[in-house]
Amino acid sequence: SHFGSGRATWDLGERRALFLTTMVAVEPVPDGEQEDINYGQDLFYISEKALAGIKEKLSSGKKEEDIKPFLDKVLDPELVPDEEMMVPVDMRGVGKEFDSIEDMVAELGVVGTAEALVKAREYFEANKDEEPEDERPKPMTAAEWKEAMSGEGMESE
């Protein structure tokens, strides 16, 4: 599980998160502390503009058809222009573990997923782990992000 020891989840104060943590905490984690540092966060990068659009649409009526174009840019980062900024969100803020954004949409629907992404961004900004500012994941351009992702997958020229 990429929840690490789940310790940072306690202060979410949601019973659901508490329940999750209890389940996760059963797995013995080798060198607990080490593990925490690397896997504490469940990071995902999304387009800053898409996030802003999602927030705006959530505050003005939560219409699925208004939110979907922004969510599409989250589901398919190839739609994000290279010069656009991508910002990190911490998926622990969602309160439930999903394997992918697609899974979230399947379970939560478009609006629910949009709300979850906003929560994930707020969770990141709240910096519950109290990471020093200079060690925190930074926003990057979509071009840099695609580069980083392709480095993990196939080598692309």
mmCIF file of C-alpha atoms in Angstrom:
data_model
loop_
_atom_site.group_PDB
_atom_site.id
_atom_site.type_symbol
_atom_site.label_atom_id
_atom_site.label_comp_id
_atom_site.label_asym_id
_atom_site.label_seq_id
_atom_site.Cartn_x
_atom_site.Cartn_y
_atom_site.Cartn_z
ATOM 1 C CA SER A 1 0.000 0.000 0.000
ATOM 2 C CA HIS A 2 1.358 3.452 -0.654
ATOM 3 C CA PHE A 3 -0.010 4.761 2.582
ATOM 4 C CA GLY A 4 3.267 4.107 4.415
ATOM 5 C CA SER A 5 2.399 3.450 8.015
ATOM 6 C CA GLY A 6 -0.687 5.577 7.639
ATOM 7 C CA ARG A 7 0.334 7.532 10.706
ATOM 8 C CA ALA A 8 -0.286 10.889 9.084
ATOM 9 C CA THR A 9 -3.861 9.914 8.388
ATOM 10 C CA TRP A 10 -4.939 10.046 12.036
ATOM 11 C CA ASP A 11 -5.458 13.760 12.185
ATOM 12 C CA LEU A 12 -7.951 13.690 9.341
ATOM 13 C CA GLY A 13 -10.461 12.970 12.049
ATOM 14 C CA GLU A 14 -12.756 11.098 9.710
ATOM 15 C CA ARG A 15 -13.923 7.746 10.955
ATOM 16 C CA ARG A 16 -13.532 6.381 7.476
ATOM 17 C CA ALA A 17 -9.920 7.434 7.397
ATOM 18 C CA LEU A 18 -9.486 6.003 10.858
ATOM 19 C CA PHE A 19 -10.880 2.709 9.700
ATOM 20 C CA LEU A 20 -8.583 2.738 6.684
ATOM 21 C CA THR A 21 -5.603 3.481 8.853
ATOM 22 C CA THR A 22 -6.410 0.605 11.143
ATOM 23 C CA MET A 23 -6.512 -1.777 8.236
ATOM 24 C CA VAL A 24 -3.336 -0.436 6.750
ATOM 25 C CA ALA A 25 -1.481 -0.352 10.041
ATOM 26 C CA VAL A 26 -1.760 -4.127 10.335
ATOM 27 C CA GLU A 27 0.850 -4.610 7.645
ATOM 28 C CA PRO A 28 4.271 -4.651 9.228
ATOM 29 C CA VAL A 29 6.370 -1.966 7.629
ATOM 30 C CA PRO A 30 10.121 -2.586 7.454
ATOM 31 C CA ASP A 31 12.006 0.290 9.145
ATOM 32 C CA GLY A 32 8.806 2.177 9.814
ATOM 33 C CA GLU A 33 10.404 5.601 9.927
ATOM 34 C CA GLN A 34 12.190 5.289 6.610
ATOM 35 C CA GLU A 35 9.049 4.083 4.953
ATOM 36 C CA ASP A 36 7.105 7.040 6.234
ATOM 37 C CA ILE A 37 9.346 9.596 4.656
ATOM 38 C CA ASN A 38 9.214 8.102 1.204
ATOM 39 C CA TYR A 39 5.704 6.823 0.996
ATOM 40 C CA GLY A 40 3.810 9.040 3.387
ATOM 41 C CA GLN A 41 2.396 11.095 0.558
ATOM 42 C CA ASP A 42 0.272 9.738 -2.184
ATOM 43 C CA LEU A 43 1.114 12.355 -4.761
ATOM 44 C CA PHE A 44 -0.487 13.013 -8.070
ATOM 45 C CA TYR A 45 0.061 15.961 -10.392
ATOM 46 C CA ILE A 46 -2.835 17.705 -12.064
ATOM 47 C CA SER A 47 -3.158 20.743 -14.295
ATOM 48 C CA GLU A 48 -3.410 23.900 -12.226
ATOM 49 C CA LYS A 49 -5.881 25.367 -14.718
ATOM 50 C CA ALA A 50 -8.008 22.241 -14.637
ATOM 51 C CA LEU A 51 -8.037 22.393 -10.844
ATOM 52 C CA ALA A 52 -8.998 26.076 -10.889
ATOM 53 C CA GLY A 53 -11.761 25.319 -13.385
ATOM 54 C CA ILE A 54 -13.023 22.449 -11.254
ATOM 55 C CA LYS A 55 -13.099 24.652 -8.138
ATOM 56 C CA GLU A 56 -14.973 27.372 -9.974
ATOM 57 C CA LYS A 57 -17.555 24.963 -11.406
ATOM 58 C CA LEU A 58 -18.035 23.298 -8.033
ATOM 59 C CA SER A 59 -18.875 26.643 -6.503
ATOM 60 C CA SER A 60 -21.273 27.571 -9.294
ATOM 61 C CA GLY A 61 -23.767 24.778 -9.544
ATOM 62 C CA LYS A 62 -21.733 21.544 -9.723
ATOM 63 C CA LYS A 63 -22.939 20.689 -13.215
ATOM 64 C CA GLU A 64 -21.336 17.519 -14.448
ATOM 65 C CA GLU A 65 -21.100 18.763 -18.043
ATOM 66 C CA ASP A 66 -19.250 21.896 -16.883
ATOM 67 C CA ILE A 67 -16.780 19.942 -14.776
ATOM 68 C CA LYS A 68 -16.115 17.116 -17.185
ATOM 69 C CA PRO A 69 -13.873 19.055 -19.638
ATOM 70 C CA PHE A 70 -11.569 19.940 -16.739
ATOM 71 C CA LEU A 71 -11.662 16.421 -15.368
ATOM 72 C CA ASP A 72 -10.723 15.114 -18.821
ATOM 73 C CA LYS A 73 -7.467 17.043 -18.516
ATOM 74 C CA VAL A 74 -6.805 15.262 -15.246
ATOM 75 C CA LEU A 75 -7.657 11.864 -16.727
ATOM 76 C CA ASP A 76 -5.587 12.491 -19.829
ATOM 77 C CA PRO A 77 -2.611 14.744 -19.115
ATOM 78 C CA GLU A 78 -1.728 14.610 -22.810
ATOM 79 C CA LEU A 79 -4.529 17.169 -23.216
ATOM 80 C CA VAL A 80 -2.585 19.613 -21.057
ATOM 81 C CA PRO A 81 -0.464 22.063 -23.116
ATOM 82 C CA ASP A 82 3.261 21.752 -22.346
ATOM 83 C CA GLU A 83 3.571 25.242 -20.883
ATOM 84 C CA GLU A 84 0.709 24.782 -18.418
ATOM 85 C CA MET A 85 1.611 24.279 -14.760
ATOM 86 C CA MET A 86 0.939 20.980 -13.012
ATOM 87 C CA VAL A 87 0.481 21.101 -9.242
ATOM 88 C CA PRO A 88 0.891 18.279 -6.736
ATOM 89 C CA VAL A 89 -2.115 16.993 -4.804
ATOM 90 C CA ASP A 90 -1.971 14.480 -1.966
ATOM 91 C CA MET A 91 -4.505 11.746 -2.570
ATOM 92 C CA ARG A 92 -4.610 10.909 1.133
ATOM 93 C CA GLY A 93 -6.930 13.919 1.362
ATOM 94 C CA VAL A 94 -9.565 11.908 -0.494
ATOM 95 C CA GLY A 95 -10.028 9.679 2.566
ATOM 96 C CA LYS A 96 -10.141 6.496 0.518
ATOM 97 C CA GLU A 97 -7.600 4.747 -1.632
ATOM 98 C CA PHE A 98 -8.200 4.479 -5.356
ATOM 99 C CA ASP A 99 -5.910 2.890 -7.914
ATOM 100 C CA SER A 100 -6.585 5.536 -10.511
ATOM 101 C CA ILE A 101 -8.634 8.601 -11.312
ATOM 102 C CA GLU A 102 -10.760 6.364 -13.573
ATOM 103 C CA ASP A 103 -11.659 4.266 -10.528
ATOM 104 C CA MET A 104 -12.611 7.423 -8.664
ATOM 105 C CA VAL A 105 -14.906 8.540 -11.470
ATOM 106 C CA ALA A 106 -16.482 5.069 -11.596
ATOM 107 C CA GLU A 107 -17.219 5.140 -7.867
ATOM 108 C CA LEU A 108 -17.670 8.836 -7.039
ATOM 109 C CA GLY A 109 -18.932 10.178 -10.346
ATOM 110 C CA VAL A 110 -17.632 13.304 -12.077
ATOM 111 C CA VAL A 111 -18.667 15.756 -9.365
ATOM 112 C CA GLY A 112 -17.498 13.523 -6.513
ATOM 113 C CA THR A 113 -14.114 13.051 -8.163
ATOM 114 C CA ALA A 114 -13.795 16.782 -8.748
ATOM 115 C CA GLU A 115 -14.512 17.429 -5.060
ATOM 116 C CA ALA A 116 -12.036 14.732 -4.067
ATOM 117 C CA LEU A 117 -9.284 16.351 -6.163
ATOM 118 C CA VAL A 118 -9.923 19.709 -4.523
ATOM 119 C CA LYS A 119 -9.673 18.001 -1.111
ATOM 120 C CA ALA A 120 -6.453 16.329 -2.187
ATOM 121 C CA ARG A 121 -4.980 19.697 -3.155
ATOM 122 C CA GLU A 122 -6.080 21.240 0.146
ATOM 123 C CA TYR A 123 -4.569 18.292 1.988
ATOM 124 C CA PHE A 124 -1.281 18.865 0.182
ATOM 125 C CA GLU A 125 -1.364 22.575 0.967
ATOM 126 C CA ALA A 126 -2.136 21.894 4.625
ATOM 127 C CA ASN A 127 1.201 20.034 4.771
ATOM 128 C CA LYS A 128 0.102 17.702 7.563
ATOM 129 C CA ASP A 129 3.523 16.053 7.605
ATOM 130 C CA GLU A 130 5.119 19.443 8.249
ATOM 131 C CA GLU A 131 7.673 18.964 5.538
ATOM 132 C CA PRO A 132 10.175 21.787 5.187
ATOM 133 C CA GLU A 133 9.062 24.054 2.350
ATOM 134 C CA ASP A 134 12.195 23.465 0.283
ATOM 135 C CA GLU A 135 11.725 19.696 0.364
ATOM 136 C CA ARG A 136 8.115 19.742 -0.737
ATOM 137 C CA PRO A 137 7.157 18.603 -4.231
ATOM 138 C CA LYS A 138 7.038 21.645 -6.486
ATOM 139 C CA PRO A 139 4.693 22.555 -9.282
ATOM 140 C CA MET A 140 6.181 21.854 -12.704
ATOM 141 C CA THR A 141 5.208 22.474 -16.292
ATOM 142 C CA ALA A 142 3.249 19.812 -18.109
ATOM 143 C CA ALA A 143 6.287 19.338 -20.371
ATOM 144 C CA GLU A 144 8.528 18.588 -17.363
ATOM 145 C CA TRP A 145 5.911 16.299 -15.894
ATOM 146 C CA LYS A 146 5.455 14.354 -19.145
ATOM 147 C CA GLU A 147 9.219 14.049 -19.336
ATOM 148 C CA ALA A 148 9.358 12.676 -15.793
ATOM 149 C CA MET A 149 6.523 10.255 -16.511
ATOM 150 C CA SER A 150 8.012 9.014 -19.761
ATOM 151 C CA GLY A 151 11.270 8.470 -17.915
ATOM 152 C CA GLU A 152 9.427 6.023 -15.677
ATOM 153 C CA GLY A 153 7.722 4.288 -18.553
ATOM 154 C CA MET A 154 9.009 4.009 -22.085
ATOM 155 C CA GLU A 155 11.899 6.049 -23.337
ATOM 156 C CA SER A 156 10.420 8.540 -25.750
ATOM 157 C CA GLU A 157 12.450 10.719 -28.063
#
